[in-house]
CSV table of C-alpha atoms in Angstrom, one decimal:
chain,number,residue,atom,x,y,z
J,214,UNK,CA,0.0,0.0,0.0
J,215,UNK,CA,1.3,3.6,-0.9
J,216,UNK,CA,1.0,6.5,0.5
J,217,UNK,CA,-1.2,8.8,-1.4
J,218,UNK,CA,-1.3,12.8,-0.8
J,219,UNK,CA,-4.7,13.7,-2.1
J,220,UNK,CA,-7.9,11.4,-2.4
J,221,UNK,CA,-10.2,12.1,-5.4
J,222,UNK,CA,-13.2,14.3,-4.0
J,223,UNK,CA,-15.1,11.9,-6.3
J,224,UNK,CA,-15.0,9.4,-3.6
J,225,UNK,CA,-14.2,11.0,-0.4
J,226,UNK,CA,-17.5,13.0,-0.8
J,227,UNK,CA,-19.9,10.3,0.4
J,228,UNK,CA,-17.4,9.1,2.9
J,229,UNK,CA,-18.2,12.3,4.7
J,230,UNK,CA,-21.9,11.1,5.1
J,231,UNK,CA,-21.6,7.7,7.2
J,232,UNK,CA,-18.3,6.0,6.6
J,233,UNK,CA,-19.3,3.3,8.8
J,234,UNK,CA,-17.0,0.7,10.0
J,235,UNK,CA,-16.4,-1.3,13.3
J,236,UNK,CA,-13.4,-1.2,15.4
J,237,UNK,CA,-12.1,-2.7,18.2
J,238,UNK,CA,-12.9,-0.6,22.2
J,239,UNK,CA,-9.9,0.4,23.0
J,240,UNK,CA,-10.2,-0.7,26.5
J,241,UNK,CA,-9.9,-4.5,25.0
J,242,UNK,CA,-8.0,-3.8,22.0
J,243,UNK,CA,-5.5,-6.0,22.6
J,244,UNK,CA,-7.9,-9.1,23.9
J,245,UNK,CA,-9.9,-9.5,21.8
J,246,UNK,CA,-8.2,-11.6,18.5
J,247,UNK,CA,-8.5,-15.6,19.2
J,248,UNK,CA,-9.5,-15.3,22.9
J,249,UNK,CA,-12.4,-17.0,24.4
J,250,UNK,CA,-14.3,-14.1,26.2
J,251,UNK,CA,-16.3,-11.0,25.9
J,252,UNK,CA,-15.1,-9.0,22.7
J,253,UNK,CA,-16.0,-5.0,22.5
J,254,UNK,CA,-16.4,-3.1,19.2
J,255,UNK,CA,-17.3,0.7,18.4
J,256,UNK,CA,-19.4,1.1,15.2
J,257,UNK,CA,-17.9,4.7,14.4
J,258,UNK,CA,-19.6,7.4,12.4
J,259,UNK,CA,-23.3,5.7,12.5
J,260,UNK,CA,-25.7,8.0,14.2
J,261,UNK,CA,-29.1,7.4,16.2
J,262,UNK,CA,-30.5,9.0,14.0
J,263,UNK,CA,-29.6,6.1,11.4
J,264,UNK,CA,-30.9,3.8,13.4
J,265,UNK,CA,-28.5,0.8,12.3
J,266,UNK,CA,-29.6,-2.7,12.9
J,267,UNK,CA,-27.0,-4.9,14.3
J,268,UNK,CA,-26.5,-8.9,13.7
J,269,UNK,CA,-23.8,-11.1,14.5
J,270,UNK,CA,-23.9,-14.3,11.8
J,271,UNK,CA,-22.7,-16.9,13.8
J,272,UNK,CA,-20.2,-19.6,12.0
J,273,UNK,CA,-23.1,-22.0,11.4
J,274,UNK,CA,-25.5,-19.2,9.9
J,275,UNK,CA,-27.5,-18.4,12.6
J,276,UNK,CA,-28.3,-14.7,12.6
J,277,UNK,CA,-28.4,-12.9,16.5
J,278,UNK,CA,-29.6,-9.4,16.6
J,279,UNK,CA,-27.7,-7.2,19.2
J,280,UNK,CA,-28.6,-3.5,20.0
J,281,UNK,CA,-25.6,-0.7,20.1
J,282,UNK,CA,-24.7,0.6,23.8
J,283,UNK,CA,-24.5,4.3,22.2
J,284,UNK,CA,-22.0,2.9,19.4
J,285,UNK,CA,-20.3,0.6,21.6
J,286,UNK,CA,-21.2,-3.8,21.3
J,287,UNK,CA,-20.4,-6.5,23.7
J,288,UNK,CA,-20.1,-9.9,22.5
J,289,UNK,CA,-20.1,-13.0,24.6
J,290,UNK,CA,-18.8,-16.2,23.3
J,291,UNK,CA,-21.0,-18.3,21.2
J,292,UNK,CA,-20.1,-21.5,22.1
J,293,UNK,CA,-19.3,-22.4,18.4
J,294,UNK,CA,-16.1,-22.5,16.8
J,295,UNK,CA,-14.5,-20.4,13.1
J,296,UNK,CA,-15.6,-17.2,12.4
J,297,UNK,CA,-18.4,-15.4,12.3
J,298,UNK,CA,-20.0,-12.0,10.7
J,299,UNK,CA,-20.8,-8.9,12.5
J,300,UNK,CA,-22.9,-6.5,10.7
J,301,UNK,CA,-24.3,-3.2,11.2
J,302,UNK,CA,-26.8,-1.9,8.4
J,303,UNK,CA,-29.5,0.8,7.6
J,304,UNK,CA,-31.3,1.4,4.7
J,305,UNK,CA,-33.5,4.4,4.0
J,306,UNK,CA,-35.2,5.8,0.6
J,307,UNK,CA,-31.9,7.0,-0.6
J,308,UNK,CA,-29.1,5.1,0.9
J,309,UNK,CA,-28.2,2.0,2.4
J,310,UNK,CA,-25.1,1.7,5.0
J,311,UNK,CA,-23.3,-1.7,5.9
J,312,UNK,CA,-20.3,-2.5,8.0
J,313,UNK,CA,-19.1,-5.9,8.6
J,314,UNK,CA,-16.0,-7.3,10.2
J,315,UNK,CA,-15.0,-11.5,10.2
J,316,UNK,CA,-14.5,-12.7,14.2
J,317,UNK,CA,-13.3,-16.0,15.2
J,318,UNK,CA,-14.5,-17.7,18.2
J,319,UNK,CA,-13.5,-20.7,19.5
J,320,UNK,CA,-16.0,-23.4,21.2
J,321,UNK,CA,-17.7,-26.8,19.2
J,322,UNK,CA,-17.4,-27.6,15.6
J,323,UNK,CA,-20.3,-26.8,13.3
J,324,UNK,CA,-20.9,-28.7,9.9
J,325,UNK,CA,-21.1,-25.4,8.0
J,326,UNK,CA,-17.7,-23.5,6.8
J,327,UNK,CA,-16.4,-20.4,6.6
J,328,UNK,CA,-17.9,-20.4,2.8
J,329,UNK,CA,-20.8,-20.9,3.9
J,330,UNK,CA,-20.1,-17.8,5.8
J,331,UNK,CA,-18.9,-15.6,3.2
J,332,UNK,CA,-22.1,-16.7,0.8
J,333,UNK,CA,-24.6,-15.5,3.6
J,334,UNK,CA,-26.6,-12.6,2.4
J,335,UNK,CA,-24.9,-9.0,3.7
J,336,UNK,CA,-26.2,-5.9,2.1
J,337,UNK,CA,-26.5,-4.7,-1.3
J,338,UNK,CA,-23.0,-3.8,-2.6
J,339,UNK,CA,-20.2,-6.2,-0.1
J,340,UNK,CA,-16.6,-6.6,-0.1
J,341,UNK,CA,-15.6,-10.4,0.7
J,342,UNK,CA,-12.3,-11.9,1.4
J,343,UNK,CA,-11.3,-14.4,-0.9
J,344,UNK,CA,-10.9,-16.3,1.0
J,345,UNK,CA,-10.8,-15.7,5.0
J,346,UNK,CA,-7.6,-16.3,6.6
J,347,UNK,CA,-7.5,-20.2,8.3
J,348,UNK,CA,-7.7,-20.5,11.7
J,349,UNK,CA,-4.1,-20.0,12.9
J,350,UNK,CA,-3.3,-17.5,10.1
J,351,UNK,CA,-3.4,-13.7,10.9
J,352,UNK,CA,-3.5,-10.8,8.4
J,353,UNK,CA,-0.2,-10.0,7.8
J,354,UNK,CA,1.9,-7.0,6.9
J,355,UNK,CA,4.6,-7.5,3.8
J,356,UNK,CA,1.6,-9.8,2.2
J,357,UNK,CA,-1.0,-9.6,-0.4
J,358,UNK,CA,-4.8,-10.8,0.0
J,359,UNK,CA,-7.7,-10.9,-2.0
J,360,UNK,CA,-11.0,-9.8,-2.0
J,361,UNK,CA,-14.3,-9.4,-4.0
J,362,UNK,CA,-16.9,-6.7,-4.6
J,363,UNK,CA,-20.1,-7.5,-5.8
J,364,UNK,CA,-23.7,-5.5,-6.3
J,365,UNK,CA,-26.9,-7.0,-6.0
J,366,UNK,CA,-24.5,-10.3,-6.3
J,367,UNK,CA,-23.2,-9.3,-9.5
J,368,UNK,CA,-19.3,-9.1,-9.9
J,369,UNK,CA,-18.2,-4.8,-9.5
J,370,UNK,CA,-15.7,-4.0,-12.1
J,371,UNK,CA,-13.3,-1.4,-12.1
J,372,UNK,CA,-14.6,-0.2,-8.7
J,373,UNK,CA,-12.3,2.2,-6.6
J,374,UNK,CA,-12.0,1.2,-3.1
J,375,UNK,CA,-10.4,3.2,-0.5
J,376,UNK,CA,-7.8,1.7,1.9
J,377,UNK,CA,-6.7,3.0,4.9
J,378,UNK,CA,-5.1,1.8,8.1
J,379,UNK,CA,-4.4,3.3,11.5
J,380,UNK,CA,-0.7,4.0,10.9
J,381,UNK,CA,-1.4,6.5,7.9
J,382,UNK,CA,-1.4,4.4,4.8
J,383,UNK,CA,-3.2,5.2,2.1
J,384,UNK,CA,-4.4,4.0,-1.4
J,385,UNK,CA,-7.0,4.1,-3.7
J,386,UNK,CA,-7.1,0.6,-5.3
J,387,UNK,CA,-9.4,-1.2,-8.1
J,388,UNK,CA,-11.4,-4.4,-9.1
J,389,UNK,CA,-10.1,-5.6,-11.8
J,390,UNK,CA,-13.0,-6.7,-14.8
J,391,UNK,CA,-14.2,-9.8,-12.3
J,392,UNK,CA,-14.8,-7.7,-9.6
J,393,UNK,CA,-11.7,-9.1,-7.8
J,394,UNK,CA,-9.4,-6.9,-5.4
J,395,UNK,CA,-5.8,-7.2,-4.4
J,396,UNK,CA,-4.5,-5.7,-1.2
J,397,UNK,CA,-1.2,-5.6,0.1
J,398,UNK,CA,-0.9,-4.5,3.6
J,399,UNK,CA,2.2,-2.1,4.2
J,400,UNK,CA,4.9,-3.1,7.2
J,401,UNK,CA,3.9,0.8,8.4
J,402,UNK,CA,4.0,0.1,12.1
J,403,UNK,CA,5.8,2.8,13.8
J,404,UNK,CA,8.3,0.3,15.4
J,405,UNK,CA,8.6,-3.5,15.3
J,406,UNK,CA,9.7,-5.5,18.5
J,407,UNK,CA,11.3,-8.9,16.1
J,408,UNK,CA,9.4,-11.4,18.5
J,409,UNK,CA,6.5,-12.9,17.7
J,410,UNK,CA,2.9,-11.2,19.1
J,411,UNK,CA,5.0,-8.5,20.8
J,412,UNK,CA,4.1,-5.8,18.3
J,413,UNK,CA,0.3,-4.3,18.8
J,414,UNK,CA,-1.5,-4.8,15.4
J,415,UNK,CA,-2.7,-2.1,13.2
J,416,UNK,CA,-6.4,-1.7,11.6
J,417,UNK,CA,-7.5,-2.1,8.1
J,418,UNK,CA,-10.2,-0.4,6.7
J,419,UNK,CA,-11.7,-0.7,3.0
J,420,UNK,CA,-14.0,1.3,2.3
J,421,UNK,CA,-16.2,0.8,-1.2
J,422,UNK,CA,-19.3,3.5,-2.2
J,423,UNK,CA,-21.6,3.4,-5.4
J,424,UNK,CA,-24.2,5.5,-6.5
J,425,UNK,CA,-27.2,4.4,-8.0
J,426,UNK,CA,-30.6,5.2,-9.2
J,427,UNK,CA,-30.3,8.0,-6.5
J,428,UNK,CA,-29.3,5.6,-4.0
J,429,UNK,CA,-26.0,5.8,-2.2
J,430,UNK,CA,-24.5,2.6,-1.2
J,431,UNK,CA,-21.9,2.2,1.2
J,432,UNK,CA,-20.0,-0.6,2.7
J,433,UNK,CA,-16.8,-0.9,4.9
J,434,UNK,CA,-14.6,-4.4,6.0
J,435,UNK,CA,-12.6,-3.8,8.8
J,436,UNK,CA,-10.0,-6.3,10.5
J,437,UNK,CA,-6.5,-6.5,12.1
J,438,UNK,CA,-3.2,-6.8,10.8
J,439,UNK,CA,0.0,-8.2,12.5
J,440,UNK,CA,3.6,-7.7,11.7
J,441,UNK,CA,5.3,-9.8,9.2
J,442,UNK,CA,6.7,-13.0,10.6
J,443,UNK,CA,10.0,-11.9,8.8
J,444,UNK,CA,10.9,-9.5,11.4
J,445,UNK,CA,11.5,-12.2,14.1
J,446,UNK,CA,12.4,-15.1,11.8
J,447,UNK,CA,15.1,-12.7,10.0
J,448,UNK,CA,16.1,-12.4,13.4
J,449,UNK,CA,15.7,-15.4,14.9
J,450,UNK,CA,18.1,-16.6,11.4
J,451,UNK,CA,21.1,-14.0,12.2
J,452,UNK,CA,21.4,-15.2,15.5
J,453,UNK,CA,21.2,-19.1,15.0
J,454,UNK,CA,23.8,-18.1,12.1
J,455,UNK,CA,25.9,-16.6,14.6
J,456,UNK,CA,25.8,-19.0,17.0
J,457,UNK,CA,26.4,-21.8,14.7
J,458,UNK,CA,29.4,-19.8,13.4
J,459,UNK,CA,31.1,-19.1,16.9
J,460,UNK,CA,30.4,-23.3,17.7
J,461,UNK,CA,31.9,-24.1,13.9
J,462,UNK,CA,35.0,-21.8,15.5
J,463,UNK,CA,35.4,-23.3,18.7
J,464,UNK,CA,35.3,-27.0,17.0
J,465,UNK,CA,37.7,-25.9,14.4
J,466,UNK,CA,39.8,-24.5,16.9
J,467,UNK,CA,39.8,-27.6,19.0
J,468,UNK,CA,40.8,-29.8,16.5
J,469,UNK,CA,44.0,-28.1,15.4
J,470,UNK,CA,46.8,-29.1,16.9
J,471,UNK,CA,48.9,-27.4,19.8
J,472,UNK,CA,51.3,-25.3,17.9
J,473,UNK,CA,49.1,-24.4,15.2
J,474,UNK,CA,46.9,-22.4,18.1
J,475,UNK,CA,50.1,-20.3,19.1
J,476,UNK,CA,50.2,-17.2,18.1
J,477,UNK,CA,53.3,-16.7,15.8
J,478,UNK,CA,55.7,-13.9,17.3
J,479,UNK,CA,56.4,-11.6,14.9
J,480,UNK,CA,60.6,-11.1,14.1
């Protein structure tokens, strides 16, 4: 992802109007990835006004209604294992919001699958990842992922979509003709600690708008990113590399003979 200096006012316009998207409360921020309890999101930008209906899609399609604390949600564990959907939508005469961001919860296996998941009905216009990371996979920085945009289930073509991410990133990216995004998250974390977890994660948003028939649609996906693995395994490398060097020395060393260990006096 580059940074980009000025976004077209083509399509930060109706951003100013909802711009929807869920993030983790900051007073669990850091809790509330593969963990089993309560997990706390804000829905930013959404109004009372607005009104937005709130479901969590659990992993085997069963859809739970919740109601916003203000903007804030609380969500206890389902009991049921892979991911599930969390989506916030409101639709009037002329637009129609969405947000939606993928959770994982652990608890008992369900016969269904995370495509399952993916093909339940969202809103209107939807950006889905293609596909969801596995289970023990984490959005990565240094890496590329894929997505897809549709309309009324229709494939989006050359569609702009804004990224963004918490460190200051910014790019305006495209579907290509089949609807079909590609993302690569930028290592812009303001410093990397090379050990693995040790790093806080940064937030991705895309954010994808469309206009038709006088009807603004809007949608955001939101999710965490980690730091590349290559930070710690680089690391992890230059020191098993050094070590193995300073052992190779010592057993080199060991095996020569008396007087070739001498150091020779200089005449």
């Amino acid at each position: 992802m580059k940074y980009t200096a000025l976004i077209p006012l083509v399509l930060c316009a109706p951003l100013a109007q909802a711009d929807w998207y869920w993030a983790p409360y900051t007073e669990t921020a850091s809790h509330h990835g593969h963990g089993r309890g309560a997990k706390q999101f804000v829905l930013h930008n959404a109004t009372t006004e607005q009104q937005p209906d709130v479901e969590l899609i659990h992993s085997d399609l069963v859809r739970e209604t919740h109601r916003l604390d203000g903007n804030r949600l609380k969500l206890r564990p389902t009991g049921k294992n892979n991911y599930h959907l969390l989506l916030a939508k409101a639709k009037g005469q002329r637009y129609e919001y969405a947000a939606a961001r993928y959770l994982y919860f652990n608890g008992r296996p369900v016969d269904t699958s995370p495509t399952d998941l993916l093909a339940a009905p969202q809103a209107s216009l939807v950006l889905i990842p293609d596909p969801l990371p596995r289970e023990h996979w984490k959005y990565e920085s240094q890496k590329s992922y894929r997505y897809r945009a549709t309309f009324n289930g229709a494939p989006l073509a050359n569609q702009p979509v804004l990224a963004t991410t918490t460190f200051g990133s910014t790019e305006i990216l495209h579907t290509d003709a089949f609807g079909v995004l590609e993302v690569h998250i930028p290592d812009d974390f303001p410093e990397v600690v090379p050990a693995k977890r040790a790093t806080p994660p940064g937030e991705l948003k895309l954010f994808i708008s469309l206009e038709r028939d006088g009807v603004d649609y809007q949608f955001s996906l939101s999710s965490r990113y980690h730091a590349s693995a290559k930070h710690w395994k680089s690391a992890s490398a230059g020191a098993l590399v050094l070590g193995l060097g300073m052992f190779a020395g010592f057993v080199v060393n060991r095996r020569l003979p008396s007087h070739d260990r001498r150091r020779s006096k200089v005449k």
